[in-house]
Coordinates of N, CA and C and ligand atoms in Angstrom, one line a residue:
M44 N 0.8 -1.2 0.0 CA 0.0 0.0 0.0 C 0.9 1.2 0.0
H45 N 0.5 2.3 -0.7 CA 1.2 3.5 -0.8 C 1.1 4.3 0.5
R46 N 2.2 4.6 1.2 CA 2.1 5.4 2.4 C 2.5 6.8 2.1
P47 N 1.7 7.8 2.5 CA 2.1 9.2 2.2 C 3.3 9.6 3.1
Q48 N 4.1 10.5 2.6 CA 5.2 11.0 3.3 C 4.7 11.6 4.7
R49 N 5.5 11.4 5.7 CA 5.2 12.0 7.0 C 5.5 13.5 6.9
T50 N 4.6 14.4 7.3 CA 4.7 15.8 7.1 C 5.1 16.5 8.4
Y51 N 5.1 15.8 9.5 CA 5.3 16.4 10.8 C 6.5 15.8 11.5
G52 N 7.0 16.5 12.6 CA 8.1 16.1 13.3 C 7.7 15.2 14.5
R53 N 8.0 15.6 15.7 CA 7.8 14.8 16.9 C 6.3 14.8 17.1
I54 N 5.8 13.7 17.7 CA 4.4 13.6 18.1 C 4.3 13.6 19.6
K55 N 5.4 13.7 20.3 CA 5.3 13.8 21.8 C 6.6 14.5 22.3
A56 N 6.4 15.4 23.3 CA 7.6 16.0 23.9 C 7.6 15.6 25.4
R57 N 7.5 16.6 26.2 CA 7.6 16.3 27.7 C 6.3 15.5 28.1
T58 N 6.5 14.9 29.3 CA 5.4 14.2 29.9 C 4.3 15.2 30.2
L59 N 3.0 14.8 30.0 CA 1.9 15.7 30.2 C 1.8 16.0 31.7
K60 N 1.4 17.2 32.0 CA 1.1 17.6 33.4 C -0.2 16.8 33.8
P61 N -0.4 16.6 35.1 CA -1.5 15.7 35.5 C -2.8 16.3 35.0
R62 N -3.0 17.6 35.0 CA -4.3 18.2 34.5 C -4.5 17.9 33.0
Q63 N -3.4 18.0 32.2 CA -3.6 17.8 30.8 C -3.8 16.3 30.5
A64 N -3.1 15.4 31.3 CA -3.3 14.0 31.1 C -4.7 13.6 31.5
G65 N -5.2 14.3 32.5 CA -6.6 14.1 32.9 C -7.6 14.4 31.8
L66 N -7.4 15.6 31.2 CA -8.3 16.1 30.1 C -8.2 15.1 28.9
M67 N -7.1 14.5 28.6 CA -7.0 13.5 27.5 C -7.9 12.4 27.8
E68 N -8.1 12.0 29.1 CA -8.9 10.9 29.4 C -10.4 11.3 29.6
T69 N -10.6 12.5 30.1 CA -12.0 12.8 30.4 C -12.7 13.6 29.4
L70 N -12.0 14.6 28.8 CA -12.6 15.5 27.8 C -12.5 15.0 26.4
L71 N -11.3 14.6 26.0 CA -11.1 14.2 24.6 C -12.1 13.2 24.1
P72 N -12.4 12.1 24.8 CA -13.4 11.2 24.3 C -14.7 11.8 23.9
H73 N -15.1 12.9 24.5 CA -16.4 13.6 24.2 C -16.2 14.4 22.9
L74 N -15.0 14.8 22.6 CA -14.8 15.7 21.5 C -14.2 15.0 20.3
A75 N -13.8 13.8 20.4 CA -13.0 13.1 19.4 C -13.8 12.8 18.1
V76 N -13.2 13.0 17.0 CA -13.7 12.6 15.7 C -13.6 11.1 15.7
P77 N -14.6 10.4 15.2 CA -14.5 8.9 15.2 C -13.3 8.5 14.4
V78 N -12.6 7.4 14.8 CA -11.4 7.0 14.2 C -11.5 6.3 12.9
E79 N -12.7 5.8 12.6 CA -12.9 5.2 11.3 C -14.3 5.5 10.7
G80 N -14.4 5.2 9.4 CA -15.7 5.4 8.7 C -15.8 6.9 8.3
E81 N -16.9 7.0 7.4 CA -17.1 8.4 6.9 C -17.6 9.3 8.0
I82 N -17.1 10.5 8.1 CA -17.4 11.4 9.2 C -18.8 12.1 8.8
D83 N -19.7 11.9 9.7 CA -21.0 12.6 9.5 C -21.0 13.9 10.4
I84 N -20.9 15.0 9.7 CA -20.6 16.2 10.4 C -21.8 16.6 11.4
D85 N -23.0 16.4 10.9 CA -24.1 16.8 11.8 C -24.1 15.9 13.0
S86 N -23.8 14.6 12.9 CA -23.8 13.8 14.1 C -22.6 14.2 15.0
L87 N -21.5 14.5 14.4 CA -20.3 14.9 15.2 C -20.6 16.0 16.1
F88 N -21.4 17.0 15.6 CA -21.7 18.2 16.4 C -23.1 18.2 17.0
A89 N -23.7 17.0 17.0 CA -25.1 16.9 17.4 C -25.3 17.6 18.8
A90 N -25.1 17.0 19.9 CA -25.3 17.6 21.2 C -24.0 18.1 21.7
P91 N -24.0 19.4 22.2 CA -22.7 19.8 22.8 C -22.3 18.9 23.9
P92 N -21.1 18.4 23.9 CA -20.7 17.5 24.9 C -20.7 18.1 26.3
E93 N -21.3 17.3 27.2 CA -21.6 17.8 28.6 C -20.2 18.3 29.2
A94 N -19.2 17.5 29.0 CA -17.9 17.8 29.7 C -17.3 19.1 29.2
A95 N -17.7 19.5 28.0 CA -17.1 20.7 27.4 C -18.0 21.9 27.6
R96 N -19.1 21.7 28.2 CA -20.1 22.9 28.3 C -19.7 23.9 29.4
A97 N -19.3 23.4 30.5 CA -19.1 24.3 31.6 C -17.6 24.9 31.5
P98 N -17.5 26.2 31.5 CA -16.2 26.8 31.5 C -15.5 26.4 32.8
G99 N -14.2 26.0 32.7 CA -13.5 25.5 33.8 C -12.6 26.6 34.4
G100 N -12.6 27.8 33.7 CA -11.7 28.8 34.2 C -11.9 30.1 33.4
P101 N -11.0 31.1 33.6 CA -11.3 32.4 32.9 C -10.8 32.5 31.5
G102 N -10.1 31.5 31.0 CA -9.7 31.6 29.6 C -8.6 32.6 29.3
G103 N -7.8 32.8 30.3 CA -6.7 33.9 30.2 C -5.7 33.6 29.2
A104 N -5.4 32.3 29.0 CA -4.3 31.9 28.0 C -4.7 32.4 26.6
L105 N -6.0 32.4 26.3 CA -6.4 32.8 25.0 C -6.1 34.3 24.8
R106 N -6.4 35.0 25.8 CA -6.2 36.4 25.7 C -4.7 36.8 25.3
D107 N -3.8 36.0 25.8 CA -2.4 36.2 25.5 C -2.1 36.2 24.0
F108 N -2.9 35.4 23.3 CA -2.7 35.3 21.9 C -3.7 36.2 21.1
G109 N -4.3 37.1 21.7 CA -5.0 38.2 21.0 C -6.4 37.8 20.6
A110 N -7.0 36.9 21.3 CA -8.4 36.5 20.9 C -9.3 37.7 20.9
G111 N -10.0 37.9 19.8 CA -10.9 39.0 19.8 C -10.3 40.4 19.5
D112 N -9.0 40.4 19.2 CA -8.3 41.6 18.9 C -8.8 42.3 17.6
N113 N -9.3 41.4 16.7 CA -9.5 41.9 15.4 C -10.8 41.2 14.8
P114 N -11.9 41.4 15.5 CA -13.1 40.6 15.0 C -13.5 41.1 13.6
G115 N -14.4 40.4 13.0 CA -14.9 40.9 11.7 C -15.0 39.9 10.6
S116 N -14.4 38.7 10.7 CA -14.6 37.8 9.6 C -14.9 36.4 10.1
S117 N -15.7 36.3 11.1 CA -16.1 35.0 11.6 C -16.9 34.2 10.7
P118 N -16.7 32.9 10.6 CA -17.6 32.1 9.7 C -19.0 32.1 10.3
E119 N -20.0 31.9 9.3 CA -21.4 32.0 9.7 C -21.8 30.8 10.5
A120 N -23.0 30.9 11.1 CA -23.6 29.8 11.9 C -23.7 28.6 11.0
G121 N -23.3 27.4 11.5 CA -23.4 26.2 10.7 C -22.2 25.9 9.9
A122 N -21.4 26.9 9.6 CA -20.2 26.7 8.7 C -19.3 25.7 9.4
V123 N -18.6 24.9 8.5 CA -17.7 23.9 9.0 C -16.3 24.3 8.6
V124 N -15.4 24.3 9.7 CA -14.1 24.9 9.5 C -13.1 23.8 10.0
L125 N -12.1 23.6 9.2 CA -11.0 22.6 9.5 C -9.7 23.4 9.8
E126 N -9.1 23.1 10.9 CA -7.7 23.6 11.1 C -6.7 22.5 11.1
I127 N -5.8 22.5 10.1 CA -4.8 21.4 10.0 C -3.6 21.9 10.7
G128 N -3.1 21.1 11.7 CA -1.9 21.4 12.5 C -2.1 22.6 13.4
F129 N -3.0 22.4 14.3 CA -3.4 23.5 15.2 C -2.4 23.8 16.3
G130 N -1.3 23.1 16.3 CA -0.3 23.4 17.3 C -0.8 23.2 18.7
G131 N -0.8 24.3 19.5 CA -1.3 24.3 20.9 C -2.8 24.7 20.9
G132 N -3.4 25.0 19.8 CA -4.9 25.2 19.8 C -5.3 26.6 20.1
E133 N -4.4 27.5 20.3 CA -4.8 28.9 20.7 C -5.6 29.5 19.6
H134 N -5.2 29.4 18.4 CA -5.9 30.0 17.3 C -7.3 29.3 17.1
L135 N -7.3 27.9 17.1 CA -8.5 27.2 16.9 C -9.6 27.6 17.9
V136 N -9.2 27.6 19.2 CA -10.2 27.9 20.2 C -10.6 29.3 20.2
A137 N -9.7 30.2 19.9 CA -10.1 31.7 19.8 C -11.1 31.9 18.6
Q138 N -10.9 31.2 17.5 CA -11.8 31.3 16.4 C -13.2 30.7 16.8
A139 N -13.1 29.6 17.5 CA -14.4 28.9 17.9 C -15.1 29.8 18.8
K140 N -14.4 30.5 19.7 CA -15.1 31.4 20.6 C -15.7 32.6 19.9
A141 N -15.0 33.0 18.9 CA -15.5 34.2 18.1 C -16.7 33.8 17.2
A142 N -16.9 32.5 16.9 CA -18.0 32.1 16.0 C -18.7 30.9 16.6
P143 N -19.4 31.1 17.7 CA -20.0 30.0 18.5 C -21.0 29.1 17.6
G144 N -21.5 29.7 16.6 CA -22.5 28.9 15.7 C -21.8 28.1 14.7
A145 N -20.5 28.3 14.5 CA -19.8 27.6 13.4 C -19.2 26.3 14.1
R146 N -18.8 25.4 13.2 CA -18.3 24.1 13.8 C -16.9 23.8 13.3
F147 N -16.0 23.6 14.3 CA -14.6 23.6 14.1 C -14.0 22.2 14.3
I148 N -13.3 21.7 13.4 CA -12.6 20.4 13.5 C -11.1 20.7 13.5
G149 N -10.4 20.3 14.5 CA -9.0 20.5 14.6 C -8.2 19.2 14.5
V150 N -7.2 19.2 13.7 CA -6.4 17.9 13.6 C -4.9 18.3 13.9
E151 N -4.3 17.5 14.7 CA -2.9 17.7 15.1 C -2.3 16.4 15.6
P152 N -1.2 16.0 15.1 CA -0.6 14.7 15.6 C 0.2 14.9 16.9
F153 N 0.6 16.1 17.3 CA 1.4 16.3 18.4 C 0.6 16.2 19.7
L154 N 0.9 15.2 20.5 CA 0.1 14.9 21.7 C 0.1 16.1 22.6
N155 N 1.2 16.7 22.9 CA 1.3 17.8 23.8 C 0.4 19.0 23.3
G156 N 0.3 19.1 22.0 CA -0.5 20.2 21.4 C -2.0 19.9 21.6
V157 N -2.4 18.6 21.4 CA -3.8 18.3 21.7 C -4.1 18.5 23.1
A158 N -3.2 18.1 24.0 CA -3.5 18.3 25.5 C -3.6 19.8 25.8
S159 N -2.7 20.6 25.1 CA -2.8 22.1 25.4 C -4.2 22.6 24.9
C160 N -4.6 22.1 23.7 CA -5.8 22.6 23.1 C -7.0 22.2 24.0
L161 N -7.0 21.0 24.6 CA -8.0 20.6 25.5 C -8.1 21.6 26.7
R162 N -7.0 22.1 27.2 CA -7.0 23.0 28.3 C -7.6 24.3 27.9
H163 N -7.3 24.8 26.6 CA -8.0 26.0 26.1 C -9.5 25.8 26.0
I164 N -9.9 24.6 25.5 CA -11.3 24.3 25.3 C -12.0 24.4 26.7
E165 N -11.4 23.7 27.7 CA -12.0 23.7 29.0 C -12.1 25.1 29.6
E166 N -11.0 25.8 29.5 CA -11.0 27.2 30.1 C -11.9 28.2 29.4
S167 N -12.1 28.0 28.1 CA -13.0 29.0 27.4 C -14.4 28.5 27.4
G168 N -14.7 27.2 27.6 CA -16.0 26.7 27.6 C -16.6 26.6 26.2
V169 N -15.8 26.6 25.2 CA -16.4 26.5 23.8 C -17.0 25.1 23.7
A170 N -18.1 25.0 22.9 CA -18.7 23.7 22.7 C -18.7 23.3 21.2
N171 N -18.0 24.0 20.4 CA -18.1 23.8 19.0 C -16.8 23.4 18.3
V172 N -16.0 22.7 19.1 CA -14.7 22.2 18.6 C -14.7 20.7 18.7
R173 N -14.3 20.0 17.7 CA -14.0 18.6 17.7 C -12.5 18.4 17.3
L174 N -11.9 17.3 17.9 CA -10.5 17.1 17.7 C -10.2 15.7 17.2
H175 N -9.0 15.7 16.5 CA -8.5 14.4 16.2 C -7.0 14.5 16.3
Q176 N -6.4 13.5 17.1 CA -5.0 13.5 17.2 C -4.4 12.6 16.1
G177 N -3.8 13.2 15.1 CA -3.3 12.4 14.0 C -3.1 13.2 12.8
D178 N -3.1 12.5 11.6 CA -2.7 13.2 10.4 C -4.0 13.7 9.7
A179 N -4.0 15.0 9.4 CA -5.2 15.6 8.8 C -5.6 14.9 7.5
R180 N -4.6 14.4 6.8 CA -5.0 13.8 5.5 C -5.9 12.5 5.7
E181 N -5.7 11.9 6.8 CA -6.5 10.7 7.1 C -7.9 11.1 7.4
V182 N -8.1 12.2 8.1 CA -9.4 12.7 8.4 C -10.1 13.3 7.2
M183 N -9.3 14.0 6.4 CA -9.9 14.5 5.1 C -10.5 13.4 4.2
A184 N -9.7 12.3 4.2 CA -10.1 11.2 3.3 C -11.5 10.6 3.8
R185 N -11.9 10.9 5.0 CA -13.2 10.4 5.5 C -14.3 11.5 5.6
L186 N -13.9 12.7 5.2 CA -14.9 13.8 5.1 C -15.8 13.6 3.9
P187 N -17.1 13.9 4.0 CA -17.9 13.9 2.7 C -17.4 15.0 1.8
A188 N -17.6 14.8 0.5 CA -17.3 15.8 -0.5 C -18.0 17.1 -0.2
A189 N -17.4 18.2 -0.5 CA -18.0 19.5 -0.4 C -18.5 19.7 1.0
S190 N -17.7 19.5 2.0 CA -18.2 19.6 3.4 C -17.6 20.8 4.1
L191 N -16.5 21.4 3.6 CA -15.9 22.4 4.4 C -16.1 23.8 3.8
D192 N -16.4 24.8 4.7 CA -16.5 26.2 4.3 C -15.1 26.9 4.3
L193 N -14.3 26.4 5.2 CA -13.1 27.2 5.5 C -12.0 26.2 6.0
C194 N -10.8 26.3 5.5 CA -9.7 25.4 6.0 C -8.5 26.3 6.3
Y195 N -8.0 26.2 7.5 CA -6.8 26.9 7.9 C -5.6 26.0 7.9
I196 N -4.5 26.5 7.3 CA -3.2 25.8 7.3 C -2.2 26.9 7.7
L197 N -2.0 27.0 9.0 CA -1.2 28.1 9.5 C 0.2 27.7 9.9
F198 N 1.2 28.2 9.3 CA 2.6 28.0 9.6 C 2.8 26.5 9.6
P199 N 2.5 25.8 8.5 CA 2.8 24.3 8.5 C 4.3 24.1 8.6
D200 N 4.7 22.9 9.0 CA 6.1 22.6 9.0 C 6.8 22.9 7.7
P201 N 7.9 23.8 7.7 CA 8.4 24.3 6.5 C 9.3 23.4 5.7
W202 N 9.9 22.4 6.3 CA 10.8 21.5 5.6 C 11.6 22.3 4.6
P203 N 12.5 23.2 5.1 CA 13.2 24.1 4.2 C 14.3 23.5 3.3
K204 N 14.9 22.3 3.7 CA 15.9 21.7 2.9 C 15.3 21.1 1.6
A205 N 15.9 21.2 0.5 CA 15.3 20.7 -0.8 C 15.0 19.2 -0.7
R206 N 15.9 18.5 0.0 CA 15.6 17.0 0.0 C 14.4 16.7 0.9
H207 N 13.9 17.7 1.7 CA 12.8 17.4 2.5 C 11.5 18.0 2.0
H208 N 11.6 18.7 0.8 CA 10.4 19.3 0.3 C 9.2 18.3 0.1
K209 N 9.6 17.1 -0.2 CA 8.5 16.0 -0.4 C 7.7 15.8 0.9
R210 N 8.2 16.3 2.0 CA 7.5 16.2 3.3 C 6.5 17.3 3.5
R211 N 6.6 18.3 2.7 CA 5.6 19.4 2.9 C 4.2 19.0 2.7
L212 N 3.3 19.6 3.4 CA 1.9 19.2 3.3 C 1.3 19.5 2.0
I213 N 1.7 20.7 1.4 CA 1.2 21.1 0.1 C 1.8 20.3 -1.0
Q214 N 1.1 19.4 -1.6 CA 1.5 18.5 -2.7 C 0.3 18.4 -3.6
P215 N 0.5 17.9 -4.8 CA -0.6 17.7 -5.7 C -1.7 16.8 -5.2
A216 N -1.3 15.7 -4.5 CA -2.3 14.8 -4.0 C -3.1 15.4 -2.9
F217 N -2.4 16.3 -2.1 CA -3.1 17.0 -1.0 C -4.2 17.9 -1.6
L218 N -3.8 18.6 -2.7 CA -4.7 19.6 -3.3 C -5.9 18.8 -3.9
D219 N -5.7 17.6 -4.4 CA -6.8 16.8 -4.9 C -7.8 16.6 -3.8
E220 N -7.3 16.2 -2.6 CA -8.2 15.9 -1.5 C -8.9 17.2 -1.0
L221 N -8.1 18.2 -0.9 CA -8.6 19.5 -0.5 C -9.8 20.0 -1.4
A222 N -9.5 19.8 -2.7 CA -10.5 20.2 -3.7 C -11.8 19.4 -3.5
R223 N -11.6 18.2 -3.1 CA -12.8 17.3 -2.9 C -13.6 17.7 -1.7
V224 N -13.0 18.1 -0.6 CA -13.7 18.3 0.6 C -14.2 19.8 0.8
M225 N -13.6 20.7 0.0 CA -14.1 22.1 0.1 C -15.4 22.3 -0.6
K226 N -16.3 23.1 0.0 CA -17.5 23.5 -0.7 C -17.1 24.4 -1.9
P227 N -17.9 24.4 -3.0 CA -17.7 25.5 -4.0 C -17.8 26.8 -3.3
G228 N -16.8 27.7 -3.5 CA -16.8 29.0 -2.9 C -16.1 29.0 -1.5
G229 N -15.8 27.8 -1.0 CA -15.1 27.6 0.3 C -13.7 28.2 0.2
E230 N -13.1 28.6 1.3 CA -11.9 29.3 1.4 C -10.8 28.5 2.1
V231 N -9.6 28.5 1.5 CA -8.4 28.0 2.2 C -7.5 29.2 2.6
R232 N -7.1 29.2 3.9 CA -6.2 30.2 4.4 C -4.9 29.6 4.8
F233 N -3.9 30.0 4.2 CA -2.5 29.5 4.4 C -1.6 30.6 4.8
A234 N -0.8 30.3 5.8 CA 0.3 31.3 6.2 C 1.6 30.6 6.4
T235 N 2.7 31.3 6.0 CA 4.0 30.8 6.3 C 4.9 32.0 6.4
D236 N 6.0 31.8 7.2 CA 7.1 32.8 7.2 C 8.4 32.2 6.6
W237 N 8.2 31.3 5.7 CA 9.3 30.8 4.9 C 9.0 31.1 3.5
A238 N 9.9 32.0 2.9 CA 9.7 32.5 1.5 C 9.5 31.4 0.5
N239 N 10.4 30.4 0.6 CA 10.3 29.3 -0.4 C 9.0 28.5 -0.3
Y240 N 8.5 28.4 1.0 CA 7.2 27.6 1.1 C 6.1 28.4 0.6
A241 N 6.2 29.8 0.7 CA 5.1 30.6 0.2 C 5.1 30.5 -1.4
S242 N 6.3 30.5 -2.0 CA 6.2 30.4 -3.5 C 5.8 29.0 -3.9
W243 N 6.3 28.0 -3.2 CA 5.9 26.6 -3.5 C 4.4 26.5 -3.4
T244 N 3.8 27.0 -2.4 CA 2.3 26.9 -2.2 C 1.6 27.7 -3.3
L245 N 2.1 28.9 -3.6 CA 1.4 29.7 -4.7 C 1.5 28.9 -6.0
Q246 N 2.7 28.3 -6.3 CA 2.8 27.6 -7.5 C 1.8 26.5 -7.6
H247 N 1.7 25.7 -6.5 CA 0.8 24.5 -6.5 C -0.7 25.0 -6.7
F248 N -1.1 26.0 -6.0 CA -2.5 26.4 -6.1 C -2.8 27.2 -7.4
T249 N -1.8 28.0 -7.9 CA -2.2 28.7 -9.1 C -2.1 27.9 -10.3
R250 N -1.4 26.7 -10.2 CA -1.4 25.8 -11.3 C -2.7 25.0 -11.4
D251 N -3.5 25.0 -10.3 CA -4.6 24.1 -10.1 C -5.9 25.0 -10.4
S252 N -6.6 24.6 -11.5 CA -7.7 25.4 -11.9 C -8.9 25.3 -10.9
R253 N -8.8 24.4 -10.0 CA -9.9 24.3 -9.0 C -9.9 25.4 -7.9
F254 N -8.7 26.1 -7.8 CA -8.6 27.1 -6.8 C -8.2 28.4 -7.5
A255 N -8.7 29.5 -6.8 CA -8.3 30.9 -7.4 C -7.7 31.6 -6.2
W256 N -6.5 32.2 -6.4 CA -5.9 33.1 -5.4 C -6.6 34.4 -5.4
T257 N -6.9 34.9 -4.2 CA -7.8 36.0 -4.1 C -7.1 37.4 -4.2
A258 N -5.7 37.3 -4.1 CA -5.0 38.6 -3.9 C -5.1 39.5 -5.1
E259 N -5.3 40.8 -4.9 CA -5.4 41.7 -6.0 C -4.2 42.7 -5.9
R260 N -3.7 42.9 -4.7 CA -2.6 43.8 -4.5 C -1.7 43.3 -3.4
A261 N -0.5 43.8 -3.3 CA 0.5 43.2 -2.3 C 0.0 43.2 -0.9
E262 N -0.8 44.2 -0.5 CA -1.3 44.3 0.8 C -2.1 43.0 1.2
D263 N -2.7 42.4 0.2 CA -3.6 41.2 0.4 C -2.8 40.0 0.9
W264 N -1.5 39.9 0.5 CA -0.7 38.8 1.0 C 0.3 39.2 2.1
R265 N 0.4 40.5 2.3 CA 1.4 41.0 3.3 C 0.7 41.2 4.7
R266 N -0.6 41.3 4.7 CA -1.4 41.5 5.9 C -2.3 40.3 6.2
P267 N -2.4 39.9 7.5 CA -3.4 38.8 7.7 C -4.8 39.2 7.4
W268 N -5.6 38.2 7.2 CA -7.1 38.5 7.0 C -7.7 39.0 8.3
P269 N -8.8 39.7 8.1 CA -9.5 40.3 9.3 C -9.8 39.1 10.3
G270 N -9.7 39.4 11.6 CA -10.0 38.4 12.6 C -8.9 37.4 12.9
H271 N -7.7 37.6 12.2 CA -6.7 36.7 12.5 C -6.2 36.7 14.0
V272 N -5.9 35.6 14.5 CA -5.4 35.5 15.9 C -4.0 35.0 15.8
T273 N -3.0 35.7 16.4 CA -1.6 35.3 16.3 C -1.4 33.9 16.8
T274 N -0.7 33.1 16.1 CA -0.4 31.7 16.6 C 0.9 31.6 17.3
R275 N 1.0 30.6 18.1 CA 2.2 30.4 18.9 C 3.5 30.4 18.0
Y276 N 3.4 29.6 16.9 CA 4.5 29.5 16.0 C 4.8 30.8 15.3
E277 N 3.8 31.5 14.9 CA 4.0 32.8 14.3 C 4.7 33.7 15.2
A278 N 4.4 33.7 16.5 CA 5.0 34.6 17.4 C 6.5 34.4 17.6
K279 N 6.9 33.1 17.3 CA 8.3 32.8 17.5 C 9.2 33.4 16.4
K280 N 8.6 33.8 15.2 CA 9.3 34.4 14.1 C 10.6 33.5 13.7
L281 N 10.4 32.3 13.5 CA 11.5 31.4 13.2 C 11.8 31.3 11.7
G282 N 11.0 31.9 10.9 CA 11.2 31.7 9.4 C 12.2 32.7 8.9
D283 N 12.3 32.8 7.5 CA 13.3 33.7 6.9 C 12.6 34.9 6.2
C284 N 11.3 35.1 6.5 CA 10.7 36.3 6.0 C 9.5 36.7 6.9
A285 N 8.9 37.8 6.7 CA 7.7 38.2 7.4 C 6.6 37.2 6.9
P286 N 5.6 37.0 7.8 CA 4.5 36.1 7.3 C 3.9 36.5 6.0
I287 N 3.5 35.5 5.2 CA 2.8 35.7 4.0 C 1.5 35.0 4.1
W288 N 0.4 35.7 3.7 CA -0.9 35.3 4.0 C -1.6 35.0 2.6
L289 N -1.9 33.8 2.4 CA -2.5 33.4 1.1 C -3.9 32.8 1.3
R290 N -4.8 33.4 0.5 CA -6.2 32.9 0.5 C -6.6 32.4 -0.9
F291 N -7.2 31.2 -0.9 CA -7.6 30.6 -2.1 C -9.1 30.2 -2.0
L292 N -9.8 30.5 -3.1 CA -11.2 30.1 -3.2 C -11.4 28.8 -4.0
R293 N -12.2 27.9 -3.6 CA -12.5 26.7 -4.4 C -13.6 27.1 -5.4
S294 N -13.3 26.8 -6.7 CA -14.3 27.3 -7.7 C -15.6 26.4 -7.6
Ligands
SAM119 C1 5.2 24.6 12.7 S1 3.8 23.9 13.6 C2 2.6 25.3 13.6 C3 1.5 25.0 14.6 C4 0.4 26.1 14.6 N1 -0.3 26.1 13.4 C5 1.0 27.4 14.9 O1 1.0 28.3 14.0 O2 1.4 27.7 16.1 C6 3.1 22.9 12.4 C7 2.1 21.9 13.0 O3 1.5 21.1 12.0 C8 1.4 19.8 12.5 N2 1.2 18.9 11.3 C9 2.2 18.6 10.4 N3 1.7 17.7 9.5 C10 0.4 17.5 9.8 C11 -0.6 16.7 9.2 N4 -0.4 16.0 8.2 N5 -1.8 16.8 9.8 C12 -2.1 17.6 10.9 N6 -1.1 18.3 11.5 C13 0.1 18.3 10.9 C14 2.6 19.6 13.3 O4 2.5 18.5 14.2 C15 2.8 20.9 14.0 O5 2.2 21.0 15.2

């Protein structure tokens, strides 16, 4: 069987703190995307999970990352949003908080990131986030066609060395799957602070007639979209350029 290239680095770092380990056991099962079979989005979001309903704290950590700094482009009620590689979940949960009627699916293979996201979910009390620990491509393969209104790919692993470019998430096969799961008119939002990954992504999307790059002037890719919430990786400024913000519409 053909195995796709691994696009991520480590899947575990330090041992989880007791509170996070507890949330993996108590909260994650209520929010988890089923591990097999076609994903029925309405069932996935049917009843808000009891364990996720009550805020467990003030949600201060989200404020550190600018939640609500720049409101104005929240997805509509019922919209389905996928965030691929949510890292620690600060962005995912802030967006979910800003758009309580929309439905957010976050996928991240890094265990400590999933545990951190659960803490943000508990602290903020959001009830519209579902999670999967693993490879987003595996989840996408089980999503119905034309099911996503919005897909975030924020600061994906850059794999800067040429011999590692094959590990980048953006590949023709990935675009095939993305084209299948996006609704007509749905939007893909991609950001990177690695110049070569920005050009790589632009080349892949602009060669593909199923997607249209929305930029009309330099400002459109130099500035984040309205409502952006700074991510943890973005704040580290590890790349070789200022962040580049690319928006593509599915035709
Ligand atoms: C550089 S980090 C950025 C994290 C976060 N988006 C941020 O900006 O803070 C890239 C993340 O993408 C995740 N990732 C890589 N390949 C993935 C895949 N195939 N599916 C889901 N997540 C993936 C990695 O585990 C990592 O946490």
